[in-house]
Coordinates of C-alpha atoms in Angstrom, one line a residue:
M1 CA -17.0 -22.7 0.2
D2 CA -18.7 -24.0 -3.0
I3 CA -20.0 -21.5 -5.5
Q4 CA -23.7 -22.0 -5.8
M5 CA -25.4 -20.2 -8.7
N6 CA -28.5 -21.1 -10.5
K7 CA -28.5 -21.0 -14.3
Q8 CA -29.8 -17.5 -14.5
Q9 CA -27.1 -16.2 -12.1
A10 CA -24.4 -18.2 -14.0
D11 CA -25.6 -16.7 -17.3
L12 CA -25.6 -13.2 -15.9
F13 CA -22.1 -13.7 -14.5
K14 CA -20.7 -15.1 -17.8
D15 CA -22.4 -12.3 -19.8
K16 CA -20.8 -9.6 -17.7
L17 CA -17.5 -11.4 -17.9
E18 CA -17.6 -11.5 -21.7
Q19 CA -18.5 -7.9 -21.9
R20 CA -15.3 -7.0 -19.9
I21 CA -13.2 -9.4 -22.1
A22 CA -14.6 -7.7 -25.2
R23 CA -13.5 -4.3 -24.0
I24 CA -10.0 -5.6 -23.2
Y25 CA -9.5 -7.9 -26.3
P26 CA -11.9 -6.7 -29.0
D27 CA -10.0 -8.7 -31.7
Q28 CA -9.6 -12.0 -29.8
D29 CA -11.7 -15.1 -29.5
L30 CA -14.1 -14.1 -26.8
S31 CA -15.7 -17.5 -26.1
S32 CA -12.3 -19.2 -25.8
I33 CA -11.0 -16.7 -23.3
S34 CA -14.2 -16.7 -21.4
Q35 CA -14.3 -20.5 -21.1
K36 CA -10.7 -20.6 -19.9
I37 CA -11.5 -18.2 -17.2
M38 CA -14.6 -20.2 -16.2
D39 CA -12.3 -23.3 -16.0
L40 CA -10.0 -21.5 -13.6
I41 CA -12.9 -20.5 -11.4
A42 CA -14.0 -24.1 -11.3
R43 CA -10.5 -25.2 -10.4
W44 CA -10.3 -22.9 -7.4
Q45 CA -13.9 -22.9 -6.2
G46 CA -14.3 -24.4 -2.7
T47 CA -10.8 -23.5 -1.6
S48 CA -11.5 -20.2 0.1
N49 CA -13.4 -19.0 3.1
K50 CA -15.6 -15.9 3.1
A51 CA -13.7 -12.9 4.4
Q52 CA -15.2 -10.1 6.6
W53 CA -15.6 -6.6 5.4
I54 CA -13.6 -3.8 7.1
D55 CA -14.6 -2.1 10.3
E56 CA -13.1 -0.2 13.2
T57 CA -11.2 -3.3 14.3
T58 CA -9.4 -3.5 11.0
C59 CA -5.8 -2.5 11.2
Y60 CA -2.9 -3.7 9.0
L61 CA 0.8 -4.2 9.8
I62 CA 3.1 -3.9 6.8
C63 CA 6.3 -6.0 6.8
Y64 CA 8.5 -8.4 4.9
G65 CA 8.5 -12.1 5.6
D66 CA 11.9 -11.7 7.1
S67 CA 11.4 -8.3 8.9
I68 CA 11.7 -10.0 12.3
A69 CA 13.7 -13.2 12.4
C70 CA 14.3 -15.8 15.0
Q71 CA 17.7 -17.6 15.0
D72 CA 17.9 -20.9 13.0
Q73 CA 14.3 -20.8 11.9
P74 CA 12.5 -19.8 8.7
T75 CA 11.9 -16.1 9.2
L76 CA 8.1 -16.4 8.9
R77 CA 8.2 -18.4 12.2
G78 CA 10.0 -15.5 13.9
L79 CA 7.4 -13.2 12.6
K80 CA 4.7 -15.4 14.0
I81 CA 6.3 -15.6 17.4
F82 CA 6.5 -11.8 17.5
A83 CA 3.0 -11.3 16.2
D84 CA 1.5 -13.7 18.6
R85 CA 3.3 -12.1 21.6
Y86 CA 2.8 -8.5 20.8
L87 CA 0.1 -7.9 18.2
K88 CA -2.9 -10.0 19.1
G89 CA -5.8 -7.7 19.9
K90 CA -4.1 -4.7 18.3
I91 CA -3.5 -5.7 14.7
S92 CA -6.1 -7.6 12.6
D93 CA -4.2 -8.1 9.3
I94 CA -0.6 -8.6 8.4
H95 CA 0.6 -7.5 5.0
I96 CA 3.6 -9.5 3.9
L97 CA 5.5 -7.8 1.1
P98 CA 6.7 -10.0 -1.8
M99 CA 7.4 -13.4 -0.2
F100 CA 8.5 -15.2 -3.4
P101 CA 11.9 -16.2 -4.8
Y102 CA 13.5 -13.1 -6.3
T103 CA 16.6 -11.6 -7.9
S104 CA 16.5 -7.9 -6.9
D105 CA 14.6 -4.9 -5.5
D106 CA 14.0 -6.7 -2.1
G107 CA 11.4 -9.1 -3.6
F108 CA 9.8 -7.0 -6.3
S109 CA 11.7 -8.8 -9.1
V110 CA 9.9 -12.1 -8.8
L111 CA 11.3 -15.4 -10.1
D112 CA 8.2 -17.5 -9.4
Y113 CA 4.8 -16.2 -8.4
R114 CA 3.6 -19.5 -7.1
K115 CA 6.4 -20.4 -4.6
V116 CA 7.4 -19.0 -1.2
D117 CA 11.1 -18.0 -0.8
P118 CA 12.5 -21.0 1.1
I119 CA 14.5 -18.6 3.4
L120 CA 11.1 -17.3 4.6
G121 CA 9.4 -20.8 4.8
D122 CA 6.6 -22.2 2.8
W123 CA 2.8 -22.0 2.5
P124 CA 2.2 -24.0 5.7
D125 CA 4.2 -21.3 7.6
L126 CA 1.8 -18.7 6.2
N127 CA -1.1 -20.8 7.2
D128 CA 0.3 -20.9 10.8
L129 CA 0.7 -17.1 10.8
A130 CA -3.0 -16.9 9.7
E131 CA -4.1 -18.6 12.9
H132 CA -4.6 -15.2 14.6
F133 CA -4.3 -12.8 11.8
D134 CA -5.8 -12.2 8.3
L135 CA -3.1 -12.0 5.7
M136 CA -2.4 -9.6 2.8
Y137 CA -0.3 -10.8 -0.1
D138 CA 1.5 -8.9 -2.9
C139 CA 0.7 -9.5 -6.5
V140 CA 3.6 -8.0 -8.4
I141 CA 2.1 -8.7 -11.8
N142 CA 3.3 -5.7 -13.9
H143 CA 6.8 -7.2 -14.3
I144 CA 8.8 -10.3 -13.6
S145 CA 12.5 -11.1 -13.1
K146 CA 14.7 -11.5 -16.2
S147 CA 15.9 -14.8 -14.6
S148 CA 12.4 -16.2 -14.3
D149 CA 11.3 -19.3 -16.2
W150 CA 8.8 -17.1 -18.1
F151 CA 11.5 -14.8 -19.4
R152 CA 13.9 -17.6 -20.1
G153 CA 11.2 -19.4 -22.1
Y154 CA 10.7 -16.2 -24.1
L155 CA 14.4 -15.9 -24.9
A156 CA 14.5 -19.6 -25.9
G157 CA 11.6 -19.0 -28.3
E158 CA 9.0 -21.2 -26.5
E159 CA 5.6 -20.7 -28.1
K160 CA 3.8 -20.2 -24.8
Y161 CA 5.9 -17.1 -23.9
R162 CA 6.3 -15.7 -27.4
N163 CA 4.1 -12.7 -26.6
F164 CA 4.6 -12.4 -22.9
F165 CA 6.8 -9.4 -23.1
I166 CA 6.7 -6.0 -24.9
Q167 CA 9.1 -5.3 -27.7
G168 CA 9.8 -1.6 -28.3
D169 CA 10.5 0.1 -31.6
L170 CA 13.3 2.6 -31.0
S171 CA 12.3 4.6 -34.1
Q172 CA 9.1 5.6 -32.4
D173 CA 8.5 8.5 -30.0
Y174 CA 7.9 7.4 -26.4
S175 CA 8.3 10.8 -24.8
S176 CA 4.7 10.8 -23.6
V177 CA 5.2 7.7 -21.4
T178 CA 4.9 8.3 -17.7
R179 CA 8.3 7.5 -16.1
P180 CA 8.7 6.7 -12.4
R181 CA 12.4 6.2 -12.8
T182 CA 15.4 7.9 -14.6
H183 CA 16.8 4.8 -16.3
P184 CA 16.0 4.0 -20.0
L185 CA 12.5 2.7 -20.7
F186 CA 13.8 -0.2 -22.8
T187 CA 16.5 -2.7 -22.1
P188 CA 18.3 -4.7 -24.9
F189 CA 18.2 -8.5 -24.7
T190 CA 19.5 -11.2 -27.1
K191 CA 17.3 -14.2 -27.8
E192 CA 18.9 -17.7 -28.2
D193 CA 18.5 -17.4 -32.0
G194 CA 20.7 -14.3 -32.0
E195 CA 17.9 -11.7 -32.4
Q196 CA 18.4 -8.6 -30.4
V197 CA 15.2 -7.1 -28.9
H198 CA 14.6 -4.0 -26.8
L199 CA 12.0 -4.8 -24.1
W200 CA 9.9 -2.6 -21.9
T201 CA 11.4 -2.3 -18.4
T202 CA 9.5 0.4 -16.4
F203 CA 11.3 -0.1 -13.1
S204 CA 14.7 -1.7 -13.8
E205 CA 16.5 -3.9 -16.3
D206 CA 15.9 -6.9 -14.0
Q207 CA 12.1 -6.2 -14.0
V208 CA 10.8 -7.0 -17.4
D209 CA 7.2 -5.7 -18.0
L210 CA 4.6 -8.3 -18.8
N211 CA 2.4 -7.9 -21.9
F212 CA -1.3 -7.9 -20.8
S213 CA -2.4 -7.5 -24.4
E214 CA -1.6 -11.2 -24.6
P215 CA -4.6 -13.1 -23.1
G216 CA -2.2 -15.8 -21.8
V217 CA -0.8 -13.3 -19.4
L218 CA -4.3 -12.4 -18.1
L219 CA -5.1 -16.1 -17.6
E220 CA -1.9 -16.6 -15.6
S221 CA -2.7 -13.5 -13.4
I222 CA -6.2 -14.9 -12.6
D223 CA -4.7 -18.3 -11.6
I224 CA -2.1 -16.6 -9.4
L225 CA -4.7 -14.4 -7.7
L226 CA -6.9 -17.3 -7.0
Q227 CA -4.0 -19.3 -5.6
Y228 CA -3.2 -16.5 -3.2
V229 CA -6.8 -16.3 -2.1
A230 CA -6.9 -20.1 -1.6
N231 CA -3.8 -19.8 0.6
G232 CA -5.2 -17.3 3.1
G233 CA -4.9 -14.0 1.1
R234 CA -7.8 -12.1 2.6
S235 CA -6.3 -8.9 0.9
I236 CA -4.3 -8.7 -2.3
R237 CA -2.1 -5.7 -3.0
L238 CA -1.9 -5.0 -6.7
D239 CA 1.6 -3.5 -7.1
A240 CA 2.3 -0.7 -9.6
I241 CA -1.0 -1.7 -11.3
G242 CA -1.5 1.5 -13.2
F243 CA 1.3 0.5 -15.6
I244 CA 0.0 -2.9 -16.8
W245 CA -1.3 -1.8 -20.2
K246 CA 0.8 0.0 -22.8
Q247 CA -0.3 1.8 -25.9
L248 CA 2.0 3.9 -28.1
G249 CA 1.0 7.5 -28.2
T250 CA -0.4 7.5 -24.6
R251 CA 1.0 8.0 -21.1
C252 CA 0.9 4.2 -20.7
I253 CA -0.6 4.5 -17.2
H254 CA -4.3 4.3 -16.1
L255 CA -5.4 3.2 -19.5
P256 CA -9.0 1.9 -19.8
Q257 CA -7.9 -1.7 -20.3
A258 CA -6.0 -1.6 -17.0
H259 CA -9.2 -0.5 -15.2
E260 CA -11.2 -3.3 -17.0
I261 CA -8.7 -5.9 -16.0
I262 CA -9.0 -4.9 -12.3
K263 CA -12.8 -4.9 -12.6
L264 CA -12.6 -8.4 -14.1
W265 CA -10.4 -9.6 -11.2
R266 CA -12.8 -8.0 -8.8
Q267 CA -15.8 -9.8 -10.4
I268 CA -13.9 -13.1 -10.1
V269 CA -12.8 -12.8 -6.5
D270 CA -16.2 -11.5 -5.4
L271 CA -17.6 -14.8 -6.7
V272 CA -14.9 -17.2 -5.6
A273 CA -14.1 -15.6 -2.2
P274 CA -16.6 -12.9 -1.2
G275 CA -15.1 -10.3 1.1
T276 CA -11.6 -10.6 -0.4
R277 CA -10.1 -7.1 -0.7
L278 CA -8.3 -5.9 -3.8
I279 CA -6.1 -2.9 -3.0
T280 CA -4.5 -0.9 -5.8
E281 CA -1.0 0.7 -5.3
T282 CA -0.7 3.7 -7.6
N283 CA 1.8 6.4 -6.5
V284 CA 0.2 9.2 -8.4
P285 CA -1.8 12.4 -7.8
H286 CA -5.0 11.9 -5.8
Q287 CA -7.6 12.1 -8.6
E288 CA -5.7 9.5 -10.7
N289 CA -5.4 7.3 -7.6
I290 CA -9.1 7.3 -6.7
S291 CA -10.1 6.5 -10.3
Y292 CA -9.4 2.9 -9.3
F293 CA -12.6 2.9 -7.2
G294 CA -14.4 2.8 -10.5
A295 CA -18.1 2.9 -9.8
G296 CA -17.7 0.7 -6.7
D297 CA -16.8 -2.2 -9.0
E298 CA -13.0 -2.0 -9.1
A299 CA -10.6 -1.7 -6.1
H300 CA -12.0 -2.2 -2.6
M301 CA -9.3 0.1 -1.3
V302 CA -6.8 2.5 -2.8
Y303 CA -3.5 3.5 -1.2
Q304 CA -3.8 7.0 0.3
F305 CA -0.6 8.4 -1.1
P306 CA -1.1 12.1 -0.3
L307 CA -1.4 11.4 3.4
P308 CA 2.4 10.7 4.2
P309 CA 3.8 13.9 2.5
L310 CA 1.0 16.2 3.6
T311 CA 1.2 15.0 7.3
L312 CA 5.0 15.4 7.2
H313 CA 4.6 18.9 5.7
A314 CA 2.0 20.0 8.3
L315 CA 4.2 19.0 11.2
L316 CA 7.4 20.4 9.8
R317 CA 5.7 23.7 9.0
E318 CA 3.5 23.6 12.1
D319 CA 0.7 24.6 9.8
S320 CA -2.4 22.4 9.2
S321 CA -4.1 24.5 6.5
I322 CA -3.1 22.5 3.5
L323 CA -3.7 19.1 5.3
S324 CA -7.1 20.3 6.5
Q325 CA -8.2 21.5 3.1
W326 CA -7.2 18.2 1.5
A327 CA -9.0 16.3 4.3
R328 CA -12.1 18.4 3.8
E329 CA -12.2 17.4 0.1
L330 CA -11.5 13.8 1.1
S331 CA -14.4 13.9 3.5
A332 CA -16.9 15.0 0.8
E333 CA -15.6 12.3 -1.5
A334 CA -15.8 9.6 1.1
M335 CA -19.4 10.6 2.1
E336 CA -20.5 10.5 -1.5
N337 CA -19.2 7.0 -1.9
L338 CA -20.9 5.9 1.4
S339 CA -24.2 7.5 0.3
L340 CA -24.0 5.4 -2.9
G341 CA -23.6 2.2 -0.8
R342 CA -20.2 1.4 -2.3
K343 CA -17.9 -1.0 -0.4
T344 CA -14.8 1.1 -1.0
S345 CA -12.3 2.8 1.4
Y346 CA -8.8 4.3 1.7
F347 CA -5.8 2.3 2.7
N348 CA -4.2 4.9 5.0
F349 CA -0.4 4.8 5.7
L350 CA 2.4 7.1 6.6
A351 CA 5.4 4.9 6.0
S352 CA 6.1 1.8 3.9
H353 CA 8.9 -0.2 2.3
D354 CA 9.1 2.5 -0.3
G355 CA 9.8 6.2 0.2
I356 CA 7.4 9.0 0.9
G357 CA 5.8 9.7 -2.5
M358 CA 6.1 13.2 -3.9
R359 CA 3.9 12.8 -7.0
P360 CA 0.7 12.8 -4.9
T361 CA 1.5 16.3 -3.8
E362 CA 1.3 17.7 -7.3
G363 CA -1.5 20.3 -7.4
I364 CA -1.6 20.4 -3.6
L365 CA 1.8 21.7 -2.5
S366 CA 3.6 24.5 -4.4
D367 CA 7.0 23.7 -5.9
S368 CA 8.7 25.7 -3.1
E369 CA 6.9 23.7 -0.4
R370 CA 7.8 20.4 -2.2
Q371 CA 11.4 21.6 -2.3
F372 CA 11.2 22.4 1.4
I373 CA 10.4 18.9 2.5
C374 CA 12.9 17.4 0.0
H375 CA 15.6 19.6 1.7
E376 CA 14.4 18.6 5.2
A377 CA 14.7 14.9 4.2
E378 CA 18.3 15.3 3.0
R379 CA 19.2 17.5 6.0
K380 CA 18.1 14.6 8.3
G381 CA 20.1 11.9 6.5
G382 CA 17.7 10.8 3.8
R383 CA 17.8 11.1 0.1
V384 CA 15.5 12.1 -2.8
T385 CA 14.8 9.9 -5.7
Y386 CA 13.8 11.6 -9.0
K387 CA 11.8 10.6 -12.0
S388 CA 12.3 11.6 -15.7
N389 CA 9.8 13.9 -17.4
G390 CA 8.9 13.9 -21.0
D391 CA 10.8 17.1 -21.7
G392 CA 14.1 15.7 -20.4
S393 CA 13.8 17.3 -17.0
Q394 CA 13.6 15.5 -13.7
S395 CA 11.3 16.1 -10.6
P396 CA 11.2 14.5 -7.1
Y397 CA 9.5 11.1 -7.1
E398 CA 10.0 10.1 -3.4
L399 CA 11.8 10.8 -0.2
N400 CA 13.9 8.0 1.0
I401 CA 13.9 8.3 4.8
N402 CA 12.5 6.7 7.9
Y403 CA 9.3 8.6 8.9
L404 CA 10.3 9.2 12.5
S405 CA 13.7 10.5 11.4
A406 CA 12.0 12.8 8.9
L407 CA 9.8 14.3 11.6
C408 CA 12.4 14.7 14.4
E409 CA 15.7 16.5 15.0
P410 CA 18.6 14.2 15.8
T411 CA 19.1 16.2 19.0
D412 CA 15.5 15.6 20.2
S413 CA 15.1 13.5 23.4
N414 CA 13.5 10.1 23.1
Q415 CA 10.5 11.5 24.8
L416 CA 10.1 14.4 22.3
K417 CA 10.8 12.1 19.3
A418 CA 8.0 9.7 20.5
R419 CA 5.7 12.7 21.1
K420 CA 6.2 14.1 17.6
F421 CA 6.0 10.7 16.0
L422 CA 2.8 9.6 17.7
A423 CA 1.2 13.0 16.8
A424 CA 1.7 12.0 13.2
Q425 CA 0.4 8.5 13.8
S426 CA -2.7 9.9 15.5
I427 CA -3.7 11.4 12.2
L428 CA -3.3 8.0 10.6
L429 CA -5.5 6.4 13.3
S430 CA -8.2 9.1 13.1
L431 CA -8.7 9.8 9.4
I432 CA -11.5 8.0 7.5
G433 CA -10.2 4.7 6.0
V434 CA -8.2 1.8 7.3
P435 CA -4.9 2.3 9.0
A436 CA -1.8 0.4 7.9
I437 CA 1.3 0.6 10.0
Y438 CA 4.8 -0.2 8.7
Y439 CA 6.7 -2.3 11.2
H440 CA 9.5 0.2 11.6
S441 CA 6.8 2.8 12.6
L442 CA 5.2 0.5 15.2
L443 CA 8.7 -0.3 16.6
G444 CA 10.0 3.3 16.7
S445 CA 12.9 2.7 14.3
S446 CA 15.2 5.4 12.8
N447 CA 17.2 5.8 9.7
D448 CA 19.3 2.7 8.7
R449 CA 21.9 4.8 6.9
Q450 CA 24.4 1.9 7.1
G451 CA 22.1 -0.4 5.2
M452 CA 21.5 2.3 2.6
L453 CA 25.2 3.1 2.1
E454 CA 26.4 -0.5 2.1
S455 CA 23.7 -1.6 -0.5
G456 CA 23.7 1.5 -2.6
I457 CA 19.9 1.3 -2.5
N458 CA 18.2 4.4 -1.2
R459 CA 15.1 2.6 0.0
R460 CA 17.2 0.4 2.3
I461 CA 17.2 3.3 4.7
N462 CA 13.9 2.1 6.0
R463 CA 14.1 -1.7 5.4
E464 CA 16.4 -2.8 8.2
K465 CA 15.9 -6.5 9.2
L466 CA 15.5 -7.1 12.9
K467 CA 16.4 -10.0 15.2
L468 CA 13.7 -11.0 17.6
E469 CA 15.8 -11.4 20.8
P470 CA 17.5 -7.9 20.8
L471 CA 14.2 -6.4 19.6
E472 CA 12.4 -7.7 22.6
Q473 CA 15.2 -6.5 24.9
E474 CA 14.7 -2.9 23.5
L475 CA 10.9 -3.1 23.8
D476 CA 11.4 -4.1 27.5
S477 CA 13.9 -1.3 28.1
S478 CA 12.1 1.5 29.9
G479 CA 12.7 4.9 28.3
S480 CA 14.1 3.5 25.0
L481 CA 12.7 5.0 21.9
R482 CA 11.3 1.6 20.8
Q483 CA 9.6 1.1 24.2
L484 CA 8.1 4.6 24.3
V485 CA 6.7 4.4 20.7
F486 CA 5.5 0.8 20.8
S487 CA 3.8 1.0 24.3
Q488 CA 1.9 4.1 23.5
F489 CA 1.1 3.0 19.9
A490 CA -0.3 -0.3 21.3
T491 CA -2.5 1.5 23.8
L492 CA -4.0 3.6 21.0
L493 CA -4.6 0.6 18.8
E494 CA -6.5 -1.1 21.6
L495 CA -8.5 2.0 22.3
R496 CA -9.3 2.6 18.7
K497 CA -10.8 -0.8 17.9
G498 CA -13.5 -0.3 20.4
Q499 CA -14.9 2.9 18.9
A500 CA -17.5 2.6 16.1
A501 CA -16.7 6.3 15.3
F502 CA -13.5 5.0 13.7
S503 CA -15.2 2.7 11.3
P504 CA -14.3 3.3 7.7
M505 CA -18.1 3.6 7.2
A506 CA -18.5 6.3 9.8
A507 CA -18.9 10.0 8.9
Q508 CA -16.1 12.5 8.9
Q509 CA -16.1 16.3 9.2
V510 CA -13.1 18.5 9.3
L511 CA -13.3 21.2 12.0
E512 CA -12.1 24.8 11.7
L513 CA -9.9 25.4 14.8
G514 CA -7.0 27.3 13.4
D515 CA -3.8 26.5 11.5
K516 CA -2.0 25.1 14.6
L517 CA -4.6 22.4 15.1
F518 CA -5.8 19.6 13.0
A519 CA -9.3 18.4 14.0
L520 CA -11.9 15.9 12.8
R521 CA -15.3 14.9 14.0
R522 CA -15.9 11.2 13.3
G523 CA -19.1 9.1 13.6
N524 CA -22.7 10.1 14.4
G525 CA -24.8 10.5 17.5
A526 CA -23.6 8.8 20.7
D527 CA -20.7 7.3 18.9
T528 CA -19.2 10.6 17.8
I529 CA -15.5 11.3 18.6
T530 CA -13.8 14.7 18.2
Y531 CA -10.1 14.4 17.4
I532 CA -7.9 17.4 17.9
L533 CA -4.1 17.5 17.4
N534 CA -1.8 20.3 18.3
I535 CA 0.7 20.1 15.4
S536 CA 2.9 22.9 16.9
S537 CA 5.8 23.2 19.3
D538 CA 3.8 25.6 21.5
K539 CA 0.8 25.2 23.7
Q540 CA -2.5 26.0 21.8
P541 CA -5.9 27.0 23.2
V542 CA -9.0 25.1 22.2
A543 CA -12.6 26.2 22.5
L544 CA -15.5 23.8 21.9
A545 CA -19.2 24.0 22.3
K546 CA -19.4 21.2 24.9
P547 CA -17.1 19.4 27.4
G548 CA -15.8 16.0 26.7
F549 CA -14.0 12.9 28.0
D550 CA -10.6 12.2 26.4
L551 CA -10.1 8.5 25.7
V552 CA -6.3 8.9 25.3
S553 CA -5.6 10.5 28.7
Q554 CA -8.7 9.1 30.4
S555 CA -9.6 12.5 31.7
R556 CA -12.5 15.0 31.5
F557 CA -11.9 18.2 29.5
T558 CA -13.9 21.4 29.9
Q559 CA -15.1 23.4 26.8
D560 CA -12.0 25.6 27.0
F561 CA -8.6 24.0 27.4
E562 CA -5.0 24.0 26.2
L563 CA -3.2 21.3 24.3
E564 CA 0.5 20.8 25.0
P565 CA 2.9 20.7 22.0
Y566 CA 2.0 17.7 19.8
Q567 CA -0.7 16.5 22.2
F568 CA -3.9 15.0 20.8
V569 CA -7.3 14.0 22.2
W570 CA -10.1 11.7 21.3
L571 CA -13.1 13.4 23.0
K572 CA -16.5 11.9 23.6
E573 CA -19.2 14.3 24.6
V574 CA -20.3 14.1 28.2

């Protein structure tokens, strides 16, 4: 699609662009940076199709490019076979976690942003997958592998890369820096000329942070983003994006320059590929997270990080009060954004390749309740990862456990496990925003403790790679946990996509039905759906003003009825 702008539109675009650049780089050559960006836009224009905005049919699957493999084929082909057989008509978008050559962290230590890992396949395989699904790609741009050409060039003293990385001064005080890990903030490296430097490594010594105060890094990031968009990336996940700007004496997270860079990316992709969705991944407390909406000019969606731990807490405690209060505040926030006409929404998820984040519960759950769910995760075979605080203490950062295993007792029957688990997933499917389902959730997986123990990597407990043939056998095996979860999940997904009440643009109201129930009213007028979930292990009475027809059970409910343990309904008034 060619970009068509008259002179007035082009001048307005460039003027806005230069204003953003000036806020990021006040001491740099504004016109030079601006022209280089315009050259990149010209290079990539005409290579992307317009993407559609989200609605009730939008639902993401989160997976790796090798999550489901077929023997003797690049793994992306196995994923395509599975998706075409099982996901058409249920899932609209597939999020492929980092698909590039890498050295560690299961893809998040990228060697080359512009290449597909040959084990997975290549760009044509992604284009084939995009035949029936929109795709979401990861942009892991806060850091890069220490074995990458960029970093090797830096160590070799190549002029292009001279300022691509951030050298620390160990005589300075960095105690105010936000730390998501417990390892040292800086890692020593030796350049080819013998100089030793201590470089910023937020996440690991193999993940060297990029220096966005160098305009060359920004220009590379724009080129990479536009390449992803040109190759079918209808959504782009901005990994760990809150950390991309560092400034001594600050927390080095969520700084104004980081927000301006995202707004600049948004301005560019809105021009080159209208409808492309930028999604920020910031595992932080809620108010910090939603700051990435900007004024409707920044992220299109933000990861809904409080949802996984609050849902887990509600079901483990059999008490919806905290979840309901949070959802009530969320509803007011969402309605305000909708009233302002902003194209923004929440990327709702319960499980992912990472753990269940604990930082988003700060200010919502008490320390004792946070400790309770940490203990439950460890009791059920998981682990807790900690972060370092500025005062030398540590606090929980995430729970490393499969979500189904976190909710259920090992002694529960398959039927009870599926019932509890789908109760949690019903919250994901009903809450305002867009649902994103991790492949192990869709497929009813449990803890992979062997993978965690053999690798020594806590997050591997929920990253097991699956083979297509045995997976299909389990899905076809009546009464198996996979069959019970997937078959019911698939039915819910097909039901949901036909209901305008579940549009991210539809209204939401939290209903007051007691602490053993979690209830929402979604939509308006004839399209309204009342969602009620019994989060407890006992039957619960429900009293409504009017009778309704339940889409889930396909049966009529009177005004007064009982819900079985973990039962939920999607009621339309009759």
